[in-house]
PDB file of C-alpha atoms in Angstrom:
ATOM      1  CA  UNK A   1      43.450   5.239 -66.609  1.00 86.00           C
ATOM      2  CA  UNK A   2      41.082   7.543 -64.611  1.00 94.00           C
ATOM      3  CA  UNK A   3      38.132   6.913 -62.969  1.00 96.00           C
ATOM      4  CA  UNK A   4      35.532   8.721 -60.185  1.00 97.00           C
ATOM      5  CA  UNK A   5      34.508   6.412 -57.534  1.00 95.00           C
ATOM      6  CA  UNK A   6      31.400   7.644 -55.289  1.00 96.00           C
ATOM      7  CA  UNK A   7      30.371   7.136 -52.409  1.00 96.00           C
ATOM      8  CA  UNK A   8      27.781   8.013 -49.695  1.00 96.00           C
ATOM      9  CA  UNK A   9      24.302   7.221 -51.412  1.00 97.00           C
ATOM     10  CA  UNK A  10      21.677   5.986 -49.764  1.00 97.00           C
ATOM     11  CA  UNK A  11      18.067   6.475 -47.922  1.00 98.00           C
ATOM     12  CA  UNK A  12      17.271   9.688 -45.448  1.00 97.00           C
ATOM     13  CA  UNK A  13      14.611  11.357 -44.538  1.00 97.00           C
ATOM     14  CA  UNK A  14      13.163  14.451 -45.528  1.00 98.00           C
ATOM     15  CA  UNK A  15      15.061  17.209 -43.514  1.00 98.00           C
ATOM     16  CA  UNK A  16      17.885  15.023 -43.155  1.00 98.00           C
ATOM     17  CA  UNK A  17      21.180  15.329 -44.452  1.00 98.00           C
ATOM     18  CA  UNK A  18      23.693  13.123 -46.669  1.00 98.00           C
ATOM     19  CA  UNK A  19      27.156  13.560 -47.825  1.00 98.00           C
ATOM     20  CA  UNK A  20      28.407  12.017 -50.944  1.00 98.00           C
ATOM     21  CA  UNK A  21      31.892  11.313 -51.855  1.00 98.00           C
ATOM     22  CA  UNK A  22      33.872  11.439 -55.292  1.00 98.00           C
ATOM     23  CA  UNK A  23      37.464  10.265 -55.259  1.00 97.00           C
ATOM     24  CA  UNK A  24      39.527  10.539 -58.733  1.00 97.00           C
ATOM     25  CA  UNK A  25      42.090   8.126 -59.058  1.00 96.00           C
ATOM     26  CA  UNK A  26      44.440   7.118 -61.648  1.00 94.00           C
ATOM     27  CA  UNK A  27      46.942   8.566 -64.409  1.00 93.00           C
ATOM     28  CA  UNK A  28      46.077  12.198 -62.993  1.00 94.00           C
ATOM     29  CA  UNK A  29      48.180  15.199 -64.326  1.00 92.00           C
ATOM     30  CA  UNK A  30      45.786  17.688 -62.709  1.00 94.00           C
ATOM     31  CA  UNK A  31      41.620  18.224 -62.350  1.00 95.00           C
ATOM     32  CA  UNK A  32      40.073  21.318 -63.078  1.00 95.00           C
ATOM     33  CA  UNK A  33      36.408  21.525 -62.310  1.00 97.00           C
ATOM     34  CA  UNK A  34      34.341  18.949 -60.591  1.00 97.00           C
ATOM     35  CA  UNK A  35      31.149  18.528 -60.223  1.00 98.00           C
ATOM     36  CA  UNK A  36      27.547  16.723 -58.978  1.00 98.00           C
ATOM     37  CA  UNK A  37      25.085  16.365 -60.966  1.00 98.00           C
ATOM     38  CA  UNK A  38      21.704  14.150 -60.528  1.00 98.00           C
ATOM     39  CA  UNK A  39      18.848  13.066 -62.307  1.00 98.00           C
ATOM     40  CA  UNK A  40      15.429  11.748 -61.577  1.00 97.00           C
ATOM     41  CA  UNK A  41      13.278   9.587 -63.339  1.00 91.00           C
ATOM     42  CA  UNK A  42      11.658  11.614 -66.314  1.00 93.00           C
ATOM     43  CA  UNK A  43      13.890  13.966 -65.942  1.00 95.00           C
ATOM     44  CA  UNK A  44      16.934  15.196 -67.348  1.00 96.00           C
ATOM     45  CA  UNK A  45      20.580  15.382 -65.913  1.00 97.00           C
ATOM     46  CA  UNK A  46      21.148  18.393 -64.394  1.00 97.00           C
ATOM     47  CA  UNK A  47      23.727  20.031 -63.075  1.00 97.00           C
ATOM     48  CA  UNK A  48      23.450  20.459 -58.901  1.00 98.00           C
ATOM     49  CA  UNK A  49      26.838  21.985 -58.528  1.00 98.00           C
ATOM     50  CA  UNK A  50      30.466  22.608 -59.833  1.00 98.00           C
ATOM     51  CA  UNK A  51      33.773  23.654 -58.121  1.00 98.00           C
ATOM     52  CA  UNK A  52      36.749  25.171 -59.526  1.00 96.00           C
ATOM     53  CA  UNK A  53      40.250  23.953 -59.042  1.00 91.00           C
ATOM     54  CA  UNK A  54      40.720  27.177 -57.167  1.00 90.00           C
ATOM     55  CA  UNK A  55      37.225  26.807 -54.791  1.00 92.00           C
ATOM     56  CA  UNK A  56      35.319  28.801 -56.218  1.00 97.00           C
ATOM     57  CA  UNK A  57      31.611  27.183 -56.051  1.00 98.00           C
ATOM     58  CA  UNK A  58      28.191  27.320 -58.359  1.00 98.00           C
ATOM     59  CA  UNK A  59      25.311  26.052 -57.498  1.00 98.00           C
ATOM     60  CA  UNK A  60      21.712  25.062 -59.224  1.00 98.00           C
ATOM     61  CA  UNK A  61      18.893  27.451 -57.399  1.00 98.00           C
ATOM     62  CA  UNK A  62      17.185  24.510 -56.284  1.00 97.00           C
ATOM     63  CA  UNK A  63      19.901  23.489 -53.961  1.00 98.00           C
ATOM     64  CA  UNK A  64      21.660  26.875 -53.045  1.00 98.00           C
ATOM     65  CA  UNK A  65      21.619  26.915 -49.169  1.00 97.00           C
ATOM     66  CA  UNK A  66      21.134  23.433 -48.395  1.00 98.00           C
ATOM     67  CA  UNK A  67      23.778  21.867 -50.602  1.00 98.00           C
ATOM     68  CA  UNK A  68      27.993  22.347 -50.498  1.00 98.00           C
ATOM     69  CA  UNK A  69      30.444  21.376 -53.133  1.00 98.00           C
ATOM     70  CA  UNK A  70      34.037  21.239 -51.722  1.00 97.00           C
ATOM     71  CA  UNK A  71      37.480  19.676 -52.524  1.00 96.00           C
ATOM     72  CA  UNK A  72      40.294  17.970 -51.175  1.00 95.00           C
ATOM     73  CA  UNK A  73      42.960  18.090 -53.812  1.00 93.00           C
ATOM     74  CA  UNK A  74      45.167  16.323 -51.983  1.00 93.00           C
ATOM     75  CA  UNK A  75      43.104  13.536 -52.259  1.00 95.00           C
ATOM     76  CA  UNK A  76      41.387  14.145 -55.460  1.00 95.00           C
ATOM     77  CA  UNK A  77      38.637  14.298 -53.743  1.00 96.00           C
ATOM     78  CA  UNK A  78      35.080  16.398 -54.099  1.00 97.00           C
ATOM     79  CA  UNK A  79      32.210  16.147 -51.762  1.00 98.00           C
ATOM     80  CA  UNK A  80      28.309  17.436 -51.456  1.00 98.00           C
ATOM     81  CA  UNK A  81      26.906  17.595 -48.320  1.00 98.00           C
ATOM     82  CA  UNK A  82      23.587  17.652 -49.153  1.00 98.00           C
ATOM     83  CA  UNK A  83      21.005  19.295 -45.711  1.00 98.00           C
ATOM     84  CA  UNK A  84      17.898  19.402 -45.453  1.00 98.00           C
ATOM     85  CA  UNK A  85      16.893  17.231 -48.256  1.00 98.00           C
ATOM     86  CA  UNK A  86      13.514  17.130 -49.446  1.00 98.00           C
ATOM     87  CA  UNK A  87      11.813  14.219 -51.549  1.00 97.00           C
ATOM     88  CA  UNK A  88      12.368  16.094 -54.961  1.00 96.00           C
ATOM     89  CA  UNK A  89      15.921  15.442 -54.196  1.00 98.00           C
ATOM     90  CA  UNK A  90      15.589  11.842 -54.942  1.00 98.00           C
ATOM     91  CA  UNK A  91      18.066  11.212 -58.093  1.00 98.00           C
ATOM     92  CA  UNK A  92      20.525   9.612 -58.799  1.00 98.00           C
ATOM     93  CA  UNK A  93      23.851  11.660 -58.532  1.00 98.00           C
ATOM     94  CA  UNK A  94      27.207  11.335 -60.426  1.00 98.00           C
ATOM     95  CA  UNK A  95      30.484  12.884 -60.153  1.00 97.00           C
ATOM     96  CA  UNK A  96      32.178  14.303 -63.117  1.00 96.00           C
ATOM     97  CA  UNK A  97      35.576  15.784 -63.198  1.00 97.00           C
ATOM     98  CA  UNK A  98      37.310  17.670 -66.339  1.00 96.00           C
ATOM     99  CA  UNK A  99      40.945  16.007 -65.702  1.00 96.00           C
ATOM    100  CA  UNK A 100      44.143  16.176 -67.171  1.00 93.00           C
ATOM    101  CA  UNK A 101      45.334  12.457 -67.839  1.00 89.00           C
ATOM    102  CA  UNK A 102      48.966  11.887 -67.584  1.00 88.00           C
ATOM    103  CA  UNK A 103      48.901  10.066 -71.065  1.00 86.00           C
ATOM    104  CA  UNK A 104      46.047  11.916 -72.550  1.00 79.00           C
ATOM    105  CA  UNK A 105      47.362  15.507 -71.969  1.00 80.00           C
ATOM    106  CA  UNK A 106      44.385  17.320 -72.787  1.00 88.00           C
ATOM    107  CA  UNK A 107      41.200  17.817 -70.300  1.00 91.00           C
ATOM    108  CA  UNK A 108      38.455  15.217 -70.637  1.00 94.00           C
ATOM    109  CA  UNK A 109      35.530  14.990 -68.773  1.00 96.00           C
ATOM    110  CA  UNK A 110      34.965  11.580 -66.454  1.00 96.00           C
ATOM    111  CA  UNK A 111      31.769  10.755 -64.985  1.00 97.00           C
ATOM    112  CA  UNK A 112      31.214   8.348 -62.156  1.00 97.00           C
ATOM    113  CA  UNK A 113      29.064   5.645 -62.123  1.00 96.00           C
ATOM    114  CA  UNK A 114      26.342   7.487 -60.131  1.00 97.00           C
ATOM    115  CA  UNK A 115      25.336   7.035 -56.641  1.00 97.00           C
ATOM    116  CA  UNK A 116      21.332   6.855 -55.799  1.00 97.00           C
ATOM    117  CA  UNK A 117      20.139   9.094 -53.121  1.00 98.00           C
ATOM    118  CA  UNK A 118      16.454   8.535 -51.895  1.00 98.00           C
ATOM    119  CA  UNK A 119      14.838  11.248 -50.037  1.00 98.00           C
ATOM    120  CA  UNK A 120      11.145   9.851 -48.189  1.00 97.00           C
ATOM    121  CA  UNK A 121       8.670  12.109 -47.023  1.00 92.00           C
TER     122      UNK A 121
END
Protein backbone atom coordinates (compact mmCIF):
# COMPACT_ATOMS: atom_id res chain seq x y z
CA UNK A 1 0.00 0.00 0.00
CA UNK A 2 1.00 3.72 -0.31
CA UNK A 3 0.80 6.33 1.92
CA UNK A 4 2.24 10.25 2.44
CA UNK A 5 3.49 10.84 5.83
CA UNK A 6 4.11 14.70 6.78
CA UNK A 7 5.93 16.27 8.75
CA UNK A 8 7.13 19.70 10.02
CA UNK A 9 3.79 21.50 11.18
CA UNK A 10 3.63 23.55 13.81
CA UNK A 11 3.51 27.31 15.40
CA UNK A 12 5.88 30.38 13.98
CA UNK A 13 5.68 33.64 13.86
CA UNK A 14 4.78 35.99 11.35
CA UNK A 15 7.99 36.53 9.19
CA UNK A 16 9.23 33.32 10.21
CA UNK A 17 9.83 30.39 8.28
CA UNK A 18 8.73 26.53 8.36
CA UNK A 19 9.56 23.58 6.33
CA UNK A 20 7.22 20.75 5.91
CA UNK A 21 8.02 17.31 4.93
CA UNK A 22 6.13 14.60 2.73
CA UNK A 23 7.68 11.17 2.49
CA UNK A 24 5.82 8.46 0.12
CA UNK A 25 6.31 5.11 1.14
CA UNK A 26 5.07 1.85 0.11
CA UNK A 27 4.28 -0.39 -3.11
CA UNK A 28 5.81 2.59 -5.29
CA UNK A 29 6.35 1.93 -9.10
CA UNK A 30 7.05 5.63 -9.71
CA UNK A 31 5.41 9.34 -8.57
CA UNK A 32 4.68 11.86 -10.95
CA UNK A 33 3.57 15.15 -9.54
CA UNK A 34 3.46 16.12 -5.95
CA UNK A 35 2.10 18.59 -4.34
CA UNK A 36 1.00 21.00 -1.06
CA UNK A 37 -1.97 22.10 -0.73
CA UNK A 38 -3.73 23.86 2.48
CA UNK A 39 -6.87 24.99 3.65
CA UNK A 40 -8.22 27.32 6.25
CA UNK A 41 -11.22 27.36 8.09
CA UNK A 42 -14.10 28.63 5.71
CA UNK A 43 -12.20 28.14 3.11
CA UNK A 44 -11.62 25.84 0.45
CA UNK A 45 -8.57 23.51 -0.38
CA UNK A 46 -6.38 25.07 -2.49
CA UNK A 47 -3.65 24.27 -4.22
CA UNK A 48 -0.17 26.14 -2.77
CA UNK A 49 2.13 24.32 -5.07
CA UNK A 50 2.95 21.28 -7.39
CA UNK A 51 6.25 19.75 -8.71
CA UNK A 52 6.85 17.64 -11.59
CA UNK A 53 8.73 14.41 -11.57
CA UNK A 54 11.22 16.27 -13.68
CA UNK A 55 11.42 19.70 -11.19
CA UNK A 56 9.70 21.71 -12.80
CA UNK A 57 7.67 23.93 -10.09
CA UNK A 58 4.06 25.93 -9.97
CA UNK A 59 3.10 27.90 -7.56
CA UNK A 60 -0.34 29.69 -6.19
CA UNK A 61 0.31 33.75 -6.48
CA UNK A 62 -0.21 34.05 -2.95
CA UNK A 63 2.88 32.17 -2.07
CA UNK A 64 5.23 32.76 -5.16
CA UNK A 65 8.49 34.14 -3.59
CA UNK A 66 8.17 33.07 -0.16
CA UNK A 67 7.29 29.43 -0.66
CA UNK A 68 9.56 26.34 -2.48
CA UNK A 69 8.34 23.00 -3.59
CA UNK A 70 11.27 20.54 -4.13
CA UNK A 71 11.97 16.75 -4.33
CA UNK A 72 14.14 14.12 -3.31
CA UNK A 73 13.25 11.15 -5.41
CA UNK A 74 15.52 9.14 -3.93
CA UNK A 75 13.68 9.31 -0.98
CA UNK A 76 10.26 9.88 -2.22
CA UNK A 77 10.38 12.75 -0.69
CA UNK A 78 8.77 16.50 -1.38
CA UNK A 79 9.27 19.47 0.78
CA UNK A 80 7.87 23.33 1.16
CA UNK A 81 9.86 25.61 2.80
CA UNK A 82 7.53 28.00 3.56
CA UNK A 83 9.51 32.06 4.48
CA UNK A 84 8.22 34.68 5.57
CA UNK A 85 4.90 33.44 6.59
CA UNK A 86 2.21 35.68 7.35
CA UNK A 87 -1.02 34.88 9.53
CA UNK A 88 -3.23 34.19 6.36
CA UNK A 89 -0.97 31.29 5.99
CA UNK A 90 -2.52 29.52 8.84
CA UNK A 91 -4.09 26.15 7.22
CA UNK A 92 -3.80 23.15 7.43
CA UNK A 93 -1.51 21.60 4.67
CA UNK A 94 -1.52 18.11 3.00
CA UNK A 95 0.65 16.35 0.68
CA UNK A 96 -0.72 14.68 -2.32
CA UNK A 97 1.20 12.67 -4.78
CA UNK A 98 -0.20 11.14 -8.26
CA UNK A 99 1.79 7.63 -7.85
CA UNK A 100 2.16 4.66 -9.70
CA UNK A 101 1.40 1.64 -7.25
CA UNK A 102 3.29 -1.45 -7.91
CA UNK A 103 -0.06 -3.50 -7.79
CA UNK A 104 -2.33 -0.82 -8.97
CA UNK A 105 -0.44 0.11 -12.22
CA UNK A 106 -2.22 3.10 -13.06
CA UNK A 107 -1.59 6.74 -11.35
CA UNK A 108 -3.77 7.53 -8.35
CA UNK A 109 -3.69 10.40 -6.38
CA UNK A 110 -2.73 9.96 -2.36
CA UNK A 111 -3.24 12.61 0.04
CA UNK A 112 -1.63 12.84 3.43
CA UNK A 113 -3.23 13.23 6.47
CA UNK A 114 -2.50 17.00 6.67
CA UNK A 115 -0.15 18.78 8.83
CA UNK A 116 -1.45 22.18 10.71
CA UNK A 117 0.69 25.16 10.34
CA UNK A 118 -0.21 28.25 12.58
CA UNK A 119 1.13 31.52 11.62
CA UNK A 120 0.57 34.41 14.83
CA UNK A 121 0.81 37.90 14.26
Amino acid sequence: QVQLVESGGGLVQAGGSLTLSCAASGSILSINAMGWYRQAPGKQRELVAVINSGGSTTYADSVKGRFTISRDNAKNTAYLQMNSLKPEDTAVYYCNGDIRNTYIGALRTYWGQGTQVTVSS
